[in-house]
Every structure is written in C-alpha cells, then in structure tokens.
Amino acid sequence: MKTLESITACFNKLTHKNRPHLVQKKSTFESAFASLRVLIALLLCAAAAFFMVSGTGLAGFRPQAPAKVSNRTLTFAERVSYQRAIEEVYWRHRIWPKENLRPKPSLDEVMSATQMQQKVEDYLRDSQALEVYSQTPIAPEQLQAEMERMARNTKQPEVLRELFEALGNDPFVIAEGLARPVLTERLIADLSADDKGQRFALLRAQAVGGKFSITTLGTATYVLPEISIPDVCTGDTWAATNTTNVPEARTVHTAVWTGSEMIVWGGQGNSSRLNTGGRYTPSTDTWTATSTTNAPEVRQLHTAVWTGSEMIVWGGADGTILLNTGGRYNPSADTWTATSTTNAPEARLFHTAVWTGSEMIVWGGATDTSFLNTGGRYNPSADTWTATSTTNAPEARQFHTAVWTGSEMIVWGGADGSILLNTGGRYNPSADTWTATSTTNAPEARTVHTAVWTGSEMIVWGGFDGSILLNTGGRYNLSTNTWTATSTTGAPGARLLHTAVWTGSEMIVWGGTDNSFYFNTGGQYNPSADTWTATSTTGAVPEARLGHTAVWSGSEMIIWGGNSGALQSTGGRYCAPAGPTPTPTPTPTATPTPNPHPAFFTGETALGGGFYYLQFANGTPFGYYSYLPTQNFIYHLDLGFEYFFDANDANHGIYFYDFASRSFFYTSPTLFPFLYDFSLNAWLYYLPDVNNPGRYTHNPRWFFNFATGQWINL
C-alpha cells in the first residue's frame, strides 16, 4: 500500500493534477494530451516503483608474437609519458565539430600536465590501496587476460591498434599503462558498498602523499595479443554493450558521442535522480565512471551537447525543483566546471539544445507555471549567456525538436499546453533573428517525435498527434523552405519516446512505445530513395525499451539505458548495413568517370559513416576527413580549417580556408578557390586578395545557385 501511495504521489507531481494553472479548457484533444502526460509520468515513476517493490595502427600484429619476459618497473615519469601517448590517441579521434571556427586545440590546451599526472596518481593510488586491501597484488596473469579481453572484444580495432602502437607495441607497457587502470577500476567496482565506503576508502586516503609502490609477482611474462577483429562491422547486426562496471540503470538521461567514447550522464535511477555517469570506450570495450567532484546537482530531463573538447549539460529537474544550472565535463581530464548562472535562461525542462560550433543554444520547454519561447546562447570560452530574441520567435512549446544546420537552429513541432503544433522557426544566432518554417505540406502537428539533420534537410518522424500515434514524417528543405512527406511503405510501427540518429546517408529510428507495448524494432530511412528497411530483431538485439539514448559512432548506432518495465543498464550496438552495390555498366563509357578520391590518397582507411583516415606511405599522417557533397573536395576534421582537393586538377591542388583570417590560400596560383555554402546550397567563388599575395578575399565574386541553375556575378 505504501508503494502505491508513493507511485501516486510521484504521478501527481508530474501531471496536471499538481499543475492546474496549465489546464486551459476541457476537450477530447486535451484529454488525449493528458494521456501523454500520464505516459511520461509513468516513465519517470517506474523507477521508484521498481525500487520499492524489489528492495534493491597497425595490421602487422604477429599472431605468434614472442613472449617478453620482464622484471622491470616503470617510473612515475614514464607512466605519465605513456598516459600522454594514450590521451593523444583518444584526442586525435575526438570529433572537432566542423562548425567550430577555430582550429582544433592541442591536447595540452585541454589537459594540463598537472591533470595528466593526477590521472596517473589516481590509478596508482587505487591499485596500491587494492593491493593492501586484498593482501595480494594484481598478478601478471590478470593483466595479460585484460589485454586479451581488449583485443578480443574491441569495437574499434583500428583505435586499439593505434593505442598499442603509441605504447611501442610493448606488452609490458600496455599491461601497465592501458590494462592496469581499467582492471583496477573494475576490481574496485566489484567490492561491496560497505568495503568501498569504509576500509578501502581509508586505505586510499592513507596512500595520498605517500610513495607509490606497485608490486610485481616474480618475473612478469607478457605476450602482445593479436587484434584479429575486422575494422568494418557486419551490416544489420546487433552486439551487446559491455555491462562490466556499467553505470547505474537509468532513464531520461543524456548521452553524447565524442569520437572516441559515448558519455552518459544524469537521469532517473531506481531510487533517485542521478549526477553520475559513465564513459563507454569501444576501442577497449570498457566503462569508466565520470567524476562526481564538482559535478552538477542530480537531475533528469536535461540536455547535453558535445563541443569538441567538453560535454555541456544544462537545465532539467532534480525531482522537485527546476534548474538553470549546468556543467562542462572534460573527459580527457575527468573534471567538471560549473556553467555561469549570470543571465542564464529561466529554469526549465522539456527544452532542446544544439551546439553551433562556439555556443550552446537552449530554447523552449516548460516551467512550473508556463510554457516558454525564450532561450539563451551559452559561450563556454567566456562562460557567458546571451538571451535569444523573442521577436518573431515561434509560439511557446515543450516536447519539440531542434537541429543545427551549420548556420541556423531549426525548432519544430511540440505542444503549447493542450495545443499541438506543426509550426517551427529558424534561428540565426549571428543576426539574432527568427524566420518561420513553412506550414505548406508540413507533417501533421505532433509531439514527442524525433528529428535529424542530414546536411541539407531536417527529417522529423513519429510521435503523438493528440489522438493517435504516428509513423509518418516529413523532410524540410532549408534552402527552399519546403516540406516533402516521408514514405509510410515499410515504415516502423507508430510510436513515441523512441530515438533517431543520422548515419551520413540514412536515419535510423529504434525503440519507443505505442502506449501498449515497448519496442525493440526500428527502421532505416533512406531519404534519397524515400525507402524504409527494418532493423534486425535477431541476435543480440537489446530488450525493448523507451526513454533510452542513442548515438552514432561513425559505424554503429549505440543505444543504452531506458525503461523496459524495469530500468536498464544494458545497451546494444547496431551496425547499419552497407548501401546497395552499384550495378556494373554493361558497356564502358567513352570517357571514364574521374576517381572522386585523389590518386595520392591511395591507402585511405574507410571508418564508416562517411569518414576516412589516411597515413601517407612515408609514415606522415594526414588525419581524419570526410568528403563534401561533391567528392572532389573534403573537409578535414582535425585541423579546424578546410582542405579542398580537386581530383580533376592535374596539379592536385589544395585549397586551404583559414577560419581565423577568413581567407583562402592555394598551393597553385592558377585557379580561383571556391567553397560550398550549405545554407545557400551554392558554390561561392573567390578572387585573389591584392593586399595578401597567395591568399583570396573572403567576399565571394560569383556563385552558382543550384535551385535556379544559374551563375550570378556579384
């Protein structure tokens, strides 16, 4: 009976029973929307109910690598240098959003020498305390087994190869620098709560300020494990995520993909809201807890974005109080920094957030007394907030979606109280202005749907229209301000509280509920062909759920957490099938089609999701990049400015666009450089800057408008 009373109390807090000022008038429409509130409330309350009921790089690795016998030790300075080599690999793979106008900083700019040393001190202190606690040091056999587990279970074999290479392919260094920290954390996580909270904590505290002494039992013998897993996953297949040292089960949390790991944080746990999280690293198939030192207060229904070096979380609710606080999490240093509250937007939940390259924009949502059409732009470099304009802003709403196009934020759909919306707006932060999205041929009004940005279109799908659930959607073309309906042939069943990711060529939707059942089904939507393909339901497909998170890693969709009747700490990795194999042309054409990849890029490695990596034959790394809509030109991910390669240029010309000076320069002075502007859907051509030889003006001279098929002289 006490359990039922607690569930009822939780339900009342999250429905209109406790917010009568939001109810405007009785209608069948409002009644239907209230049922959505019921569903959300049950989603949030299920955790408490469950708790009370239960009471609880390199391919040349030798298959027969000889064993290396060593009784040496590593100095603290050596361990720090090896830790830096590991962090360099992870930092190289971290995504620097192309919208960021400044070059990707060096590792030293995001992780100080002191933080690097602290990371080593932490794992040595833990290892030493564990040794004293168990009265047995970690054995070489355990470290060897951990290395073999990484090699056997890695989900990013190319990254693990780079990690091994960064440590000199020395099995002793790999055992001590890469395996020991991971194994130590896992062994500590296996201790009972009493042990971790009492005796072990005391032993660790005693180690502070003392000398580190890591014992090796006799002579350590290590063998470099073979990484035999192929670099490309098999299409339309599921694999489970590791559950060892996994964060506490939760729902309505957030997740971001950094390029080298998925970070999950916050949400509703079995007994309370959370301010804990975890980093899942596919290359080593391991979970690492995020620090709670200086972490934001517990919360759910908040938002999170990835900036290129930090995850920013903001807003949400701690269960009784709405929040306008947040924090910036640096995964390299495992540290938190609070976001300013000066001029911060009003506390809220059910809002949205996007990252522009230099700012996080939050908008919309609800307070305890009203719905909002206000927002704010947070600049992490200056730790300052700037309000978004309300002039011509869309009407107030919650449960809407938002995407970032590269120059504008598009918000769409949602609900203003009992009124569901099929309207939206485009917000330009540079001008602080709003432009309404067209309603001609727009999808029916809806809420709790999903949206992705493809590079030229926003695709919205699914959700609730006030009376029924939907499996319809629409594609919004930014350049023409027009809508095109998505096909329903072969589409997944109608649902809400699902997730969606963009792979670079397809939208994948998965999970959710139809108010009667949880789903572990989904579909891949190809906007070019306007076709749907069902996701596999066999193999290691995760348990059906809602309120989970999903990220796209570049080759896989990783889903985690959520509610399936009980809160989940499990997940799955879905490998999207490759596109259809092109049909060979029966008769060769008179003029062969130019290879879209420059000839001197022979040897590039396809990473999936439209991303590539190249190391030249002489060993010089070029880095990570993706091809623009015309594959003659590429965008370089690491360096923070654009490289343009013209594969048809006999000189293999390279154009550089430097965002700092907003100008071009070119290795060959014979041609004018040009840039593809996604917001205009046009090629912009530039003339030489007479005041800066070898560079080009930042004011375009001509542009080609694809909508009209015309060149325009500016």
XYZ file of C-alpha atoms in Angstrom:
714
model
C 0.000 0.000 0.000
C 2.862 2.311 0.807
C 4.305 1.590 -2.624
C 1.042 2.528 -4.328
C 0.837 5.764 -2.345
C 4.402 6.673 -3.376
C 3.679 5.987 -7.035
C 0.516 8.095 -6.829
C 2.396 10.965 -5.225
C 5.053 10.840 -7.936
C 2.379 10.653 -10.615
C 0.551 13.665 -9.196
C 3.696 15.794 -9.256
C 4.237 15.105 -12.928
C 0.689 15.521 -14.234
C -1.819 18.357 -14.378
C -3.226 17.248 -11.043
C -0.466 19.236 -9.450
C -0.339 21.948 -12.149
C -3.955 23.151 -12.604
C -2.772 26.543 -13.897
C -1.609 24.854 -17.104
C -5.061 23.482 -17.895
C -6.984 25.860 -20.114
C -10.171 24.012 -21.025
C -11.559 20.509 -21.190
C -11.619 18.829 -24.589
C -11.071 15.439 -26.130
C -7.869 16.901 -27.566
C -6.650 17.904 -24.122
C -7.701 14.549 -22.732
C -5.578 12.807 -25.328
C -2.638 15.033 -24.497
C -3.163 14.363 -20.796
C -2.720 10.673 -21.567
C 0.697 11.572 -22.913
C 1.426 13.277 -19.588
C 0.349 10.042 -17.914
C 2.798 8.087 -20.046
C 5.650 10.476 -19.251
C 4.732 10.351 -15.572
C 4.722 6.571 -15.563
C 8.081 6.592 -17.312
C 9.540 8.712 -14.502
C 7.746 6.915 -11.691
C 8.523 3.362 -12.822
C 11.995 3.590 -11.343
C 10.717 4.413 -7.859
C 8.105 1.688 -8.088
C 10.660 -0.897 -9.151
C 12.999 0.106 -6.331
C 10.315 -0.172 -3.650
C 8.937 -3.469 -4.921
C 12.322 -5.136 -5.268
C 14.058 -3.556 -2.296
C 17.312 -3.088 -4.336
C 47.698 1.461 -36.190
C 48.639 -1.311 -37.368
C 47.741 -4.501 -39.197
C 51.135 -6.104 -38.719
C 50.477 -7.625 -35.305
C 52.173 -11.029 -35.135
C 49.783 -13.947 -34.444
C 52.663 -15.762 -32.712
C 54.249 -12.766 -31.017
C 57.057 -13.981 -28.765
C 56.594 -13.613 -25.035
C 58.506 -10.752 -23.491
C 59.917 -11.543 -20.074
C 60.432 -8.534 -17.858
C 61.098 -7.825 -14.223
C 61.475 -4.108 -14.831
C 59.305 -1.389 -13.362
C 58.078 1.934 -14.668
C 58.954 5.213 -13.039
C 56.213 7.729 -12.352
C 57.566 9.975 -15.115
C 57.462 7.066 -17.586
C 53.886 6.291 -16.642
C 52.921 9.921 -17.210
C 54.575 9.910 -20.630
C 52.724 6.724 -21.590
C 49.454 8.158 -20.299
C 50.024 11.155 -22.504
C 50.535 8.868 -25.506
C 47.211 7.179 -24.722
C 45.405 10.515 -24.344
C 46.892 11.716 -27.660
C 45.241 8.792 -29.461
C 41.878 9.474 -27.852
C 42.188 13.212 -28.512
C 43.040 12.593 -32.161
C 39.798 10.647 -32.522
C 37.615 13.108 -30.634
C 35.280 14.886 -33.018
C 36.006 18.562 -33.506
C 32.667 19.838 -34.877
C 33.191 21.423 -38.279
C 31.120 24.404 -37.140
C 33.907 25.330 -34.710
C 35.573 28.283 -36.366
C 38.907 27.940 -34.582
C 41.417 25.145 -35.178
C 41.199 22.074 -33.006
C 43.416 22.799 -29.995
C 46.309 20.610 -28.975
C 45.891 18.074 -26.186
C 47.973 20.320 -23.919
C 45.326 23.054 -24.259
C 42.543 20.821 -22.933
C 44.529 18.714 -20.451
C 47.297 20.252 -18.362
C 50.441 18.462 -17.221
C 49.068 18.557 -13.669
C 45.837 16.855 -14.765
C 47.846 14.230 -16.659
C 49.888 13.490 -13.546
C 46.746 13.405 -11.420
C 45.230 10.764 -13.695
C 48.272 8.533 -13.197
C 48.349 9.212 -9.458
C 44.688 8.221 -9.188
C 45.069 4.793 -10.779
C 48.314 4.098 -8.901
C 46.683 5.075 -5.608
C 43.693 2.857 -6.353
C 45.927 -0.029 -7.373
C 48.061 0.316 -4.252
C 45.033 0.523 -1.932
C 43.505 -2.506 -3.642
C 46.744 -4.430 -3.112
C 46.781 -3.621 0.610
C 43.062 -4.363 0.949
C 43.207 -7.770 -0.744
C 46.728 -8.503 0.547
C 47.530 -9.660 -2.991
C 48.865 -7.542 -5.845
C 47.304 -7.694 -9.290
C 49.011 -10.636 -10.972
C 50.631 -10.529 -14.426
C 48.172 -13.223 -15.493
C 45.298 -10.865 -14.703
C 46.854 -8.042 -16.731
C 47.553 -10.433 -19.629
C 43.929 -11.579 -19.524
C 42.772 -7.950 -19.560
C 44.887 -7.184 -22.649
C 43.477 -10.255 -24.381
C 39.930 -9.220 -23.452
C 40.509 -5.826 -25.065
C 41.902 -7.394 -28.233
C 39.099 -9.945 -28.362
C 36.197 -7.593 -27.606
C 37.304 -4.282 -29.119
C 34.608 -2.490 -31.099
C 37.107 -0.068 -32.661
C 40.042 -2.297 -33.617
C 41.730 0.462 -35.602
C 41.837 2.675 -32.487
C 43.121 -0.144 -30.275
C 45.895 -0.755 -32.799
C 46.833 2.905 -32.530
C 46.868 2.648 -28.728
C 49.160 -0.383 -28.852
C 51.400 1.377 -31.369
C 51.527 4.529 -29.197
C 52.877 2.320 -26.400
C 55.518 0.871 -28.708
C 53.717 -2.477 -29.102
C 55.470 -3.315 -25.842
C 53.236 -5.785 -23.963
C 54.700 -4.807 -20.585
C 53.945 -1.112 -21.158
C 50.475 -1.971 -22.499
C 49.803 -4.132 -19.441
C 50.875 -1.413 -17.016
C 49.705 1.720 -18.848
C 46.479 0.577 -20.526
C 45.288 -2.604 -18.791
C 46.125 -1.808 -15.158
C 43.918 1.331 -14.828
C 40.939 -0.450 -16.424
C 41.340 -3.651 -14.407
C 41.866 -1.741 -11.160
C 38.663 0.241 -11.594
C 36.708 -2.913 -12.379
C 38.033 -4.780 -9.336
C 37.170 -1.830 -7.096
C 33.680 -1.662 -8.593
C 33.220 -5.324 -7.631
C 33.822 -4.544 -3.946
C 30.779 -4.273 -1.732
C 29.353 -0.857 -0.973
C 30.457 -1.182 2.661
C 34.018 -2.028 1.670
C 34.269 0.839 -0.799
C 32.745 3.244 1.682
C 34.826 2.270 4.682
C 38.008 0.249 4.677
C 39.036 0.732 1.062
C 38.326 4.462 1.229
C 40.563 4.676 4.313
C 43.363 2.783 2.591
C 43.138 5.035 -0.436
C 43.207 8.134 1.730
C 46.299 6.820 3.504
C 48.038 6.468 0.131
C 47.711 10.197 -0.552
C 51.077 11.881 -0.164
C 52.934 8.586 0.078
C 55.220 6.932 -2.408
C 53.678 4.654 -4.994
C 54.761 1.050 -4.848
C 53.253 -1.330 -7.386
C 54.260 -4.921 -6.670
C 55.075 -7.363 -9.447
C 54.841 -11.036 -8.510
C 58.109 -12.605 -9.578
C 59.011 -12.263 -13.220
C 56.226 -10.834 -15.383
C 55.754 -12.510 -18.758
C 53.515 -10.817 -21.297
C 52.503 -11.608 -24.862
C 51.227 -8.971 -27.274
C 47.666 -10.090 -28.137
C 46.521 -10.278 -31.718
C 43.742 -7.906 -32.800
C 42.019 -10.077 -35.353
C 38.632 -8.347 -35.457
C 37.914 -6.713 -38.840
C 37.730 -2.926 -38.914
C 34.276 -2.885 -40.523
C 31.256 -4.312 -38.700
C 28.768 -6.622 -40.407
C 25.638 -4.836 -41.617
C 22.191 -5.196 -39.997
C 23.551 -6.928 -36.885
C 23.379 -6.253 -33.163
C 26.042 -6.730 -30.498
C 25.604 -6.127 -26.773
C 27.433 -3.360 -24.942
C 29.679 -4.369 -22.076
C 27.916 -4.496 -18.690
C 31.074 -4.704 -16.548
C 31.492 -1.587 -14.384
C 28.476 -0.135 -16.198
C 26.738 2.963 -14.708
C 23.619 2.527 -12.618
C 20.468 1.722 -14.576
C 18.549 4.852 -15.557
C 16.159 6.580 -17.930
C 15.566 10.135 -19.247
C 19.334 10.740 -19.091
C 21.569 12.214 -21.811
C 24.339 10.815 -23.998
C 26.885 12.323 -26.391
C 29.425 10.766 -28.759
C 32.896 12.313 -28.614
C 34.554 10.413 -31.445
C 36.298 8.001 -29.093
C 33.656 7.291 -26.424
C 29.991 7.611 -25.521
C 29.356 9.635 -22.348
C 26.075 9.052 -20.496
C 25.084 11.219 -17.534
C 22.289 12.032 -15.119
C 18.719 10.789 -15.360
C 16.327 8.884 -13.119
C 17.731 5.874 -11.284
C 15.949 3.173 -9.335
C 15.856 5.179 -6.130
C 16.656 8.785 -7.030
C 17.754 11.274 -9.638
C 21.452 10.957 -10.521
C 24.537 13.093 -11.080
C 26.670 10.107 -12.007
C 27.599 8.815 -15.429
C 29.995 6.717 -17.412
C 32.230 6.761 -20.464
C 31.948 3.755 -22.769
C 35.114 3.345 -24.843
C 34.504 0.936 -27.752
C 38.213 0.525 -28.577
C 38.854 -1.230 -25.245
C 35.193 -2.222 -24.656
C 35.274 -0.684 -21.178
C 33.193 1.583 -18.970
C 34.821 4.279 -16.819
C 32.837 6.239 -14.241
C 32.653 10.012 -14.671
C 33.911 12.038 -11.733
C 31.371 13.375 -9.259
C 33.759 16.036 -7.927
C 32.165 19.417 -8.708
C 29.573 17.649 -10.897
C 26.217 19.446 -11.308
C 23.410 18.537 -8.915
C 21.271 15.479 -9.669
C 18.755 15.902 -12.477
C 16.645 14.380 -15.219
C 15.090 15.683 -18.438
C 18.082 17.962 -19.024
C 20.007 18.485 -22.292
C 23.606 17.828 -23.331
C 25.858 18.785 -26.263
C 29.403 17.873 -27.327
C 31.663 20.851 -28.114
C 34.755 19.054 -29.389
C 36.501 19.027 -26.028
C 33.715 19.080 -23.425
C 30.200 17.814 -22.771
C 27.909 20.591 -21.564
C 24.788 19.615 -19.584
C 22.120 22.136 -18.605
C 18.655 22.510 -17.143
C 16.191 19.793 -16.191
C 14.749 18.983 -12.790
C 16.054 17.416 -9.599
C 12.642 15.933 -8.883
C 11.038 18.897 -7.117
C 12.986 21.934 -8.341
C 13.592 23.061 -11.925
C 17.192 24.027 -12.681
C 19.008 26.697 -14.690
C 22.415 25.334 -13.726
C 24.768 23.086 -15.629
C 28.307 21.871 -16.005
C 31.087 21.315 -18.526
C 32.702 17.873 -18.396
C 36.207 17.363 -19.805
C 36.636 13.622 -20.471
C 40.395 13.927 -21.008
C 40.920 15.312 -17.507
C 37.761 13.766 -15.965
C 36.866 17.160 -14.473
C 33.748 19.317 -14.137
C 33.391 23.113 -14.372
C 30.101 24.798 -13.458
C 28.334 26.914 -16.073
C 27.577 30.506 -15.110
C 24.093 31.363 -13.890
C 24.507 35.084 -14.624
C 21.905 35.977 -17.287
C 21.165 32.260 -17.722
C 17.720 31.404 -19.123
C 14.859 30.644 -16.770
C 14.970 27.159 -15.195
C 13.105 24.610 -17.318
C 12.665 21.062 -18.574
C 11.385 19.513 -21.824
C 13.527 22.063 -23.724
C 16.070 21.489 -26.529
C 19.737 22.323 -27.034
C 22.096 22.433 -30.032
C 25.806 23.171 -30.448
C 26.738 25.790 -33.062
C 30.495 25.380 -33.023
C 31.057 28.132 -30.489
C 27.858 28.275 -28.425
C 25.191 26.028 -26.930
C 21.698 27.321 -27.709
C 18.879 26.217 -25.385
C 15.288 27.062 -26.258
C 11.681 26.423 -25.291
C 10.428 23.990 -22.679
C 8.276 24.429 -19.602
C 8.433 25.864 -16.102
C 6.064 25.055 -13.240
C 3.693 27.774 -14.416
C 4.098 28.280 -18.152
C 5.480 27.162 -21.482
C 8.378 29.068 -22.996
C 9.517 30.569 -26.290
C 12.653 32.013 -24.722
C 16.189 30.700 -24.717
C 19.834 31.531 -24.350
C 23.210 31.157 -26.025
C 25.991 29.898 -23.762
C 29.594 30.636 -24.749
C 31.862 28.217 -22.839
C 35.022 30.132 -23.758
C 33.748 33.245 -21.958
C 31.355 31.410 -19.598
C 28.619 33.883 -20.543
C 24.942 33.763 -21.518
C 23.128 35.866 -24.134
C 19.330 35.763 -24.435
C 17.801 34.689 -27.743
C 15.451 37.179 -29.376
C 11.711 36.670 -28.949
C 10.853 38.867 -31.949
C 9.088 36.614 -34.492
C 10.041 33.587 -32.362
C 7.761 30.528 -32.641
C 4.988 30.183 -30.075
C 5.914 28.726 -26.681
C 6.187 24.927 -26.576
C 7.601 21.784 -24.995
C 8.318 18.266 -26.321
C 9.530 19.811 -29.607
C 12.740 19.011 -31.534
C 15.719 21.096 -32.633
C 18.577 20.568 -35.107
C 21.600 22.640 -36.086
C 22.139 23.188 -39.812
C 25.584 24.751 -39.736
C 24.223 28.288 -39.640
C 20.766 28.097 -38.056
C 18.846 26.237 -35.364
C 15.535 24.821 -36.587
C 12.880 24.087 -33.951
C 9.670 22.314 -34.909
C 6.547 20.712 -33.502
C 5.774 20.149 -29.838
C 2.887 21.320 -27.725
C 1.734 24.564 -26.137
C -0.378 23.155 -23.331
C -3.142 21.140 -24.987
C -2.469 22.617 -28.429
C -0.176 20.522 -30.623
C 1.881 22.313 -33.259
C 3.167 21.739 -36.784
C 4.902 25.109 -36.860
C 8.532 25.968 -36.285
C 11.229 28.540 -36.710
C 14.790 29.026 -37.913
C 17.007 30.936 -35.521
C 20.136 32.660 -36.858
C 22.441 33.346 -33.882
C 24.713 35.627 -35.911
C 21.834 38.035 -36.554
C 19.739 37.028 -33.512
C 16.699 36.700 -35.790
C 13.875 34.205 -36.349
C 12.283 33.072 -39.616
C 9.149 30.900 -39.616
C 9.240 27.488 -41.270
C 6.644 26.857 -43.958
C 3.435 25.062 -42.978
C 2.571 24.165 -46.597
C 2.602 20.348 -46.835
C 4.125 20.209 -43.333
C 3.532 16.973 -41.379
C 0.555 16.886 -39.029
C 1.066 18.529 -35.643
C 2.828 16.276 -33.144
C 4.878 16.000 -30.010
C 7.468 13.588 -28.541
C 8.759 12.895 -32.056
C 12.382 12.822 -33.307
C 14.364 14.917 -35.778
C 17.759 14.641 -37.503
C 19.736 16.941 -39.805
C 21.103 15.357 -42.992
C 23.277 18.202 -44.224
C 20.554 19.660 -46.423
C 17.245 18.599 -44.823
C 15.633 18.142 -41.427
C 13.730 14.848 -41.152
C 11.021 14.588 -38.472
C 9.259 11.312 -37.722
C 6.846 9.590 -35.361
C 5.317 10.993 -32.193
C 1.782 11.751 -30.994
C -0.770 13.979 -32.751
C -3.119 14.457 -29.797
C -5.290 11.451 -30.515
C -3.206 8.757 -32.200
C 0.430 7.759 -32.504
C 2.173 8.345 -35.834
C 4.533 6.543 -38.188
C 4.548 9.461 -40.618
C 7.099 12.207 -41.066
C 8.456 14.892 -43.337
C 11.651 16.261 -44.844
C 12.154 20.012 -44.522
C 14.460 21.557 -47.133
C 16.139 24.616 -45.659
C 17.170 26.221 -48.951
C 13.664 26.059 -50.495
C 11.591 26.282 -47.279
C 9.514 23.317 -48.449
C 8.265 20.020 -46.994
C 8.160 16.544 -48.552
C 6.350 13.669 -46.816
C 8.321 10.562 -45.879
C 7.073 7.271 -47.253
C 4.993 5.045 -44.978
C 5.654 1.925 -47.059
C 7.677 -0.406 -44.871
C 7.905 2.225 -42.117
C 8.173 1.046 -38.498
C 5.039 0.945 -36.366
C 3.726 4.207 -34.918
C 5.473 5.174 -31.680
C 6.802 7.840 -29.337
C 9.697 8.094 -26.859
C 11.950 6.444 -29.441
C 15.378 7.625 -30.642
C 16.786 8.597 -34.033
C 20.329 9.044 -35.386
C 21.735 10.162 -38.747
C 24.406 7.896 -40.249
C 25.524 10.165 -43.065
C 23.142 8.575 -45.547
C 20.199 7.228 -43.530
C 18.081 7.975 -40.469
C 17.759 5.063 -38.031
C 14.829 5.094 -35.586
C 14.573 2.497 -32.828
C 12.660 1.580 -29.678
C 9.878 3.552 -28.035
C 6.295 2.591 -27.241
C 2.799 2.601 -28.732
C 1.246 3.047 -25.244
C 0.633 -0.715 -25.054
C 3.998 -2.288 -25.817
C 7.660 -1.403 -25.672
C 9.518 -1.818 -28.980
C 12.879 -3.342 -29.831
C 12.199 -2.753 -33.505
C 13.151 0.093 -35.780
C 13.838 1.154 -39.323
C 16.399 2.792 -41.576
C 15.066 5.568 -43.756
C 16.938 6.489 -46.941
C 15.834 9.999 -47.974
C 17.462 9.725 -51.409
C 15.266 6.741 -52.325
C 12.406 7.558 -49.885
C 12.503 3.950 -48.658
C 12.446 2.123 -45.334
C 14.367 -1.002 -44.285
C 13.575 -2.751 -40.994
C 16.327 -3.151 -38.413
C 17.168 -6.699 -37.395
C 15.297 -8.260 -34.470
C 17.578 -11.288 -34.163
C 20.876 -11.923 -32.428
C 21.910 -9.647 -29.568
C 19.101 -7.135 -30.151
C 18.534 -5.193 -26.903
C 15.446 -5.612 -24.781
C 12.504 -3.431 -25.851
C 12.541 -0.042 -24.132
C 11.711 3.659 -24.094
C 13.422 6.681 -22.568
C 16.843 5.426 -23.674
C 19.594 7.298 -25.536
C 21.236 6.666 -28.902
C 24.412 7.990 -30.546
C 26.055 7.347 -33.915
C 29.728 6.370 -33.649
C 30.562 6.669 -37.330
C 29.913 2.990 -37.976
C 27.376 1.902 -35.358
C 24.317 3.159 -33.502
C 24.900 2.662 -29.780
C 21.786 2.616 -27.609
C 21.866 2.444 -23.817
C 19.674 2.616 -20.727
C 15.975 3.343 -20.691
C 12.893 1.666 -19.279
C 11.509 -1.717 -20.291
C 9.250 -2.097 -17.259
C 12.441 -2.055 -15.211
C 15.270 0.422 -15.621
C 18.121 -0.787 -17.816
C 21.907 -0.574 -17.630
C 22.225 -2.590 -20.830
C 22.529 -1.495 -24.419
C 23.347 -2.553 -27.915
C 25.460 -1.625 -30.910
C 23.690 -1.751 -34.256
C 25.814 -1.963 -37.377
C 23.913 -0.387 -40.243
C 24.043 -2.404 -43.467
C 26.084 -1.061 -46.331
C 24.259 0.632 -49.182
C 23.246 -1.287 -52.307
C 26.087 -2.476 -54.521
C 26.082 -0.413 -57.752
C 25.118 -2.347 -60.867
C 28.110 -2.506 -63.256
C 27.687 -0.621 -66.506
C 27.420 -3.223 -69.323
C 29.294 -1.066 -71.835
C 32.219 1.132 -70.787
C 31.600 4.805 -71.375
C 33.765 6.659 -73.832
C 35.098 8.975 -71.117
C 35.915 7.251 -67.827
C 34.437 8.878 -64.740
C 37.165 10.557 -62.667
C 38.002 8.865 -59.386
C 36.404 11.095 -56.715
C 39.219 10.244 -54.300
C 42.533 11.877 -55.242
C 45.080 9.408 -56.608
C 47.624 10.344 -53.960
C 45.076 9.256 -51.325
C 45.588 5.605 -52.214
C 45.637 3.719 -48.942
C 42.999 5.731 -47.101
C 41.017 3.791 -44.480
C 37.216 3.992 -44.539
C 35.992 4.365 -40.936
C 32.286 4.197 -41.763
C 29.661 6.917 -41.690
C 31.435 8.843 -44.465
C 34.664 9.302 -42.513
C 38.192 8.352 -43.636
C 41.710 8.233 -42.254
C 44.966 8.497 -44.195
C 48.609 7.950 -43.372
C 50.923 8.529 -46.329
C 53.339 5.823 -47.424
C 56.270 7.698 -45.864
C 54.560 7.476 -42.477
C 53.302 11.071 -42.356
C 49.709 11.119 -41.059
C 47.233 13.265 -42.941
C 44.451 12.593 -40.399
C 40.670 12.286 -40.396
C 38.348 13.771 -43.001
C 35.045 13.421 -44.815
C 34.054 14.235 -48.379
C 31.708 17.122 -49.152
C 28.596 16.684 -51.360
C 30.861 16.562 -54.396
C 33.621 14.115 -53.547
C 36.268 16.165 -55.328
C 36.503 18.144 -52.090
C 36.934 17.134 -48.471
C 36.577 18.609 -45.024
C 39.483 17.938 -42.657
C 38.302 17.092 -39.119
C 41.497 17.526 -37.110
C 42.927 20.845 -38.136
C 39.939 23.146 -37.846
C 40.124 24.528 -41.376
C 39.001 23.311 -44.763
C 41.181 21.366 -47.190
C 39.779 21.308 -50.710
C 41.239 18.714 -53.048
C 40.314 18.946 -56.715
C 40.750 15.413 -58.036
C 40.485 16.729 -61.600
C 43.276 19.264 -61.102
C 46.425 17.921 -62.746
C 48.467 19.630 -60.038
C 46.397 18.011 -57.280
C 45.673 21.471 -55.955
C 44.917 22.022 -52.305
C 42.792 24.945 -51.146
C 43.037 25.990 -47.504
C 40.289 28.029 -45.891
C 41.546 29.577 -42.661
C 38.650 30.466 -40.353
C 40.848 32.728 -38.222
C 41.664 35.111 -41.094
C 38.558 34.206 -43.116
C 40.627 33.842 -46.260
C 41.794 31.223 -48.727
C 45.227 30.285 -49.929
C 46.102 27.739 -52.602
C 49.146 25.644 -53.478
C 48.728 26.515 -57.159
C 48.054 30.180 -58.082
C 46.411 29.373 -61.405
C 42.839 28.723 -60.250
C 40.315 30.576 -58.134
C 39.299 28.716 -54.948
C 35.698 28.071 -54.090
C 33.658 26.977 -51.083
C 30.345 25.103 -50.803
C 27.898 27.077 -48.641
C 25.352 24.650 -47.141
C 22.970 27.411 -46.043
C 22.754 28.839 -49.588
C 23.089 25.484 -51.380
C 25.594 27.223 -53.650
C 29.247 27.218 -54.661
C 30.954 30.501 -53.795
C 33.961 31.593 -55.887
C 36.648 33.957 -54.601
C 39.233 36.306 -56.161
C 42.854 36.893 -55.109
C 43.461 39.372 -52.314
C 45.727 42.017 -53.830
C 46.939 43.006 -50.368
C 47.914 39.450 -49.376
C 49.730 37.567 -52.164
C 48.810 33.894 -52.256
C 45.527 34.480 -50.401
C 41.986 35.178 -51.530
C 39.337 37.619 -50.386
C 36.575 36.450 -48.049
C 33.938 38.204 -50.176
C 32.680 35.886 -52.929
C 32.878 37.129 -56.539
C 30.444 34.672 -58.158
C 28.150 31.943 -57.003
C 26.291 29.113 -58.707
C 22.716 28.714 -57.478
C 21.656 25.080 -57.711
C 17.997 25.980 -57.279
C 17.954 28.066 -60.484
C 20.905 26.520 -62.276
C 22.402 29.968 -62.842
C 25.722 31.693 -62.249
C 25.385 35.083 -60.606
C 28.094 37.721 -60.783
C 28.386 39.608 -57.516
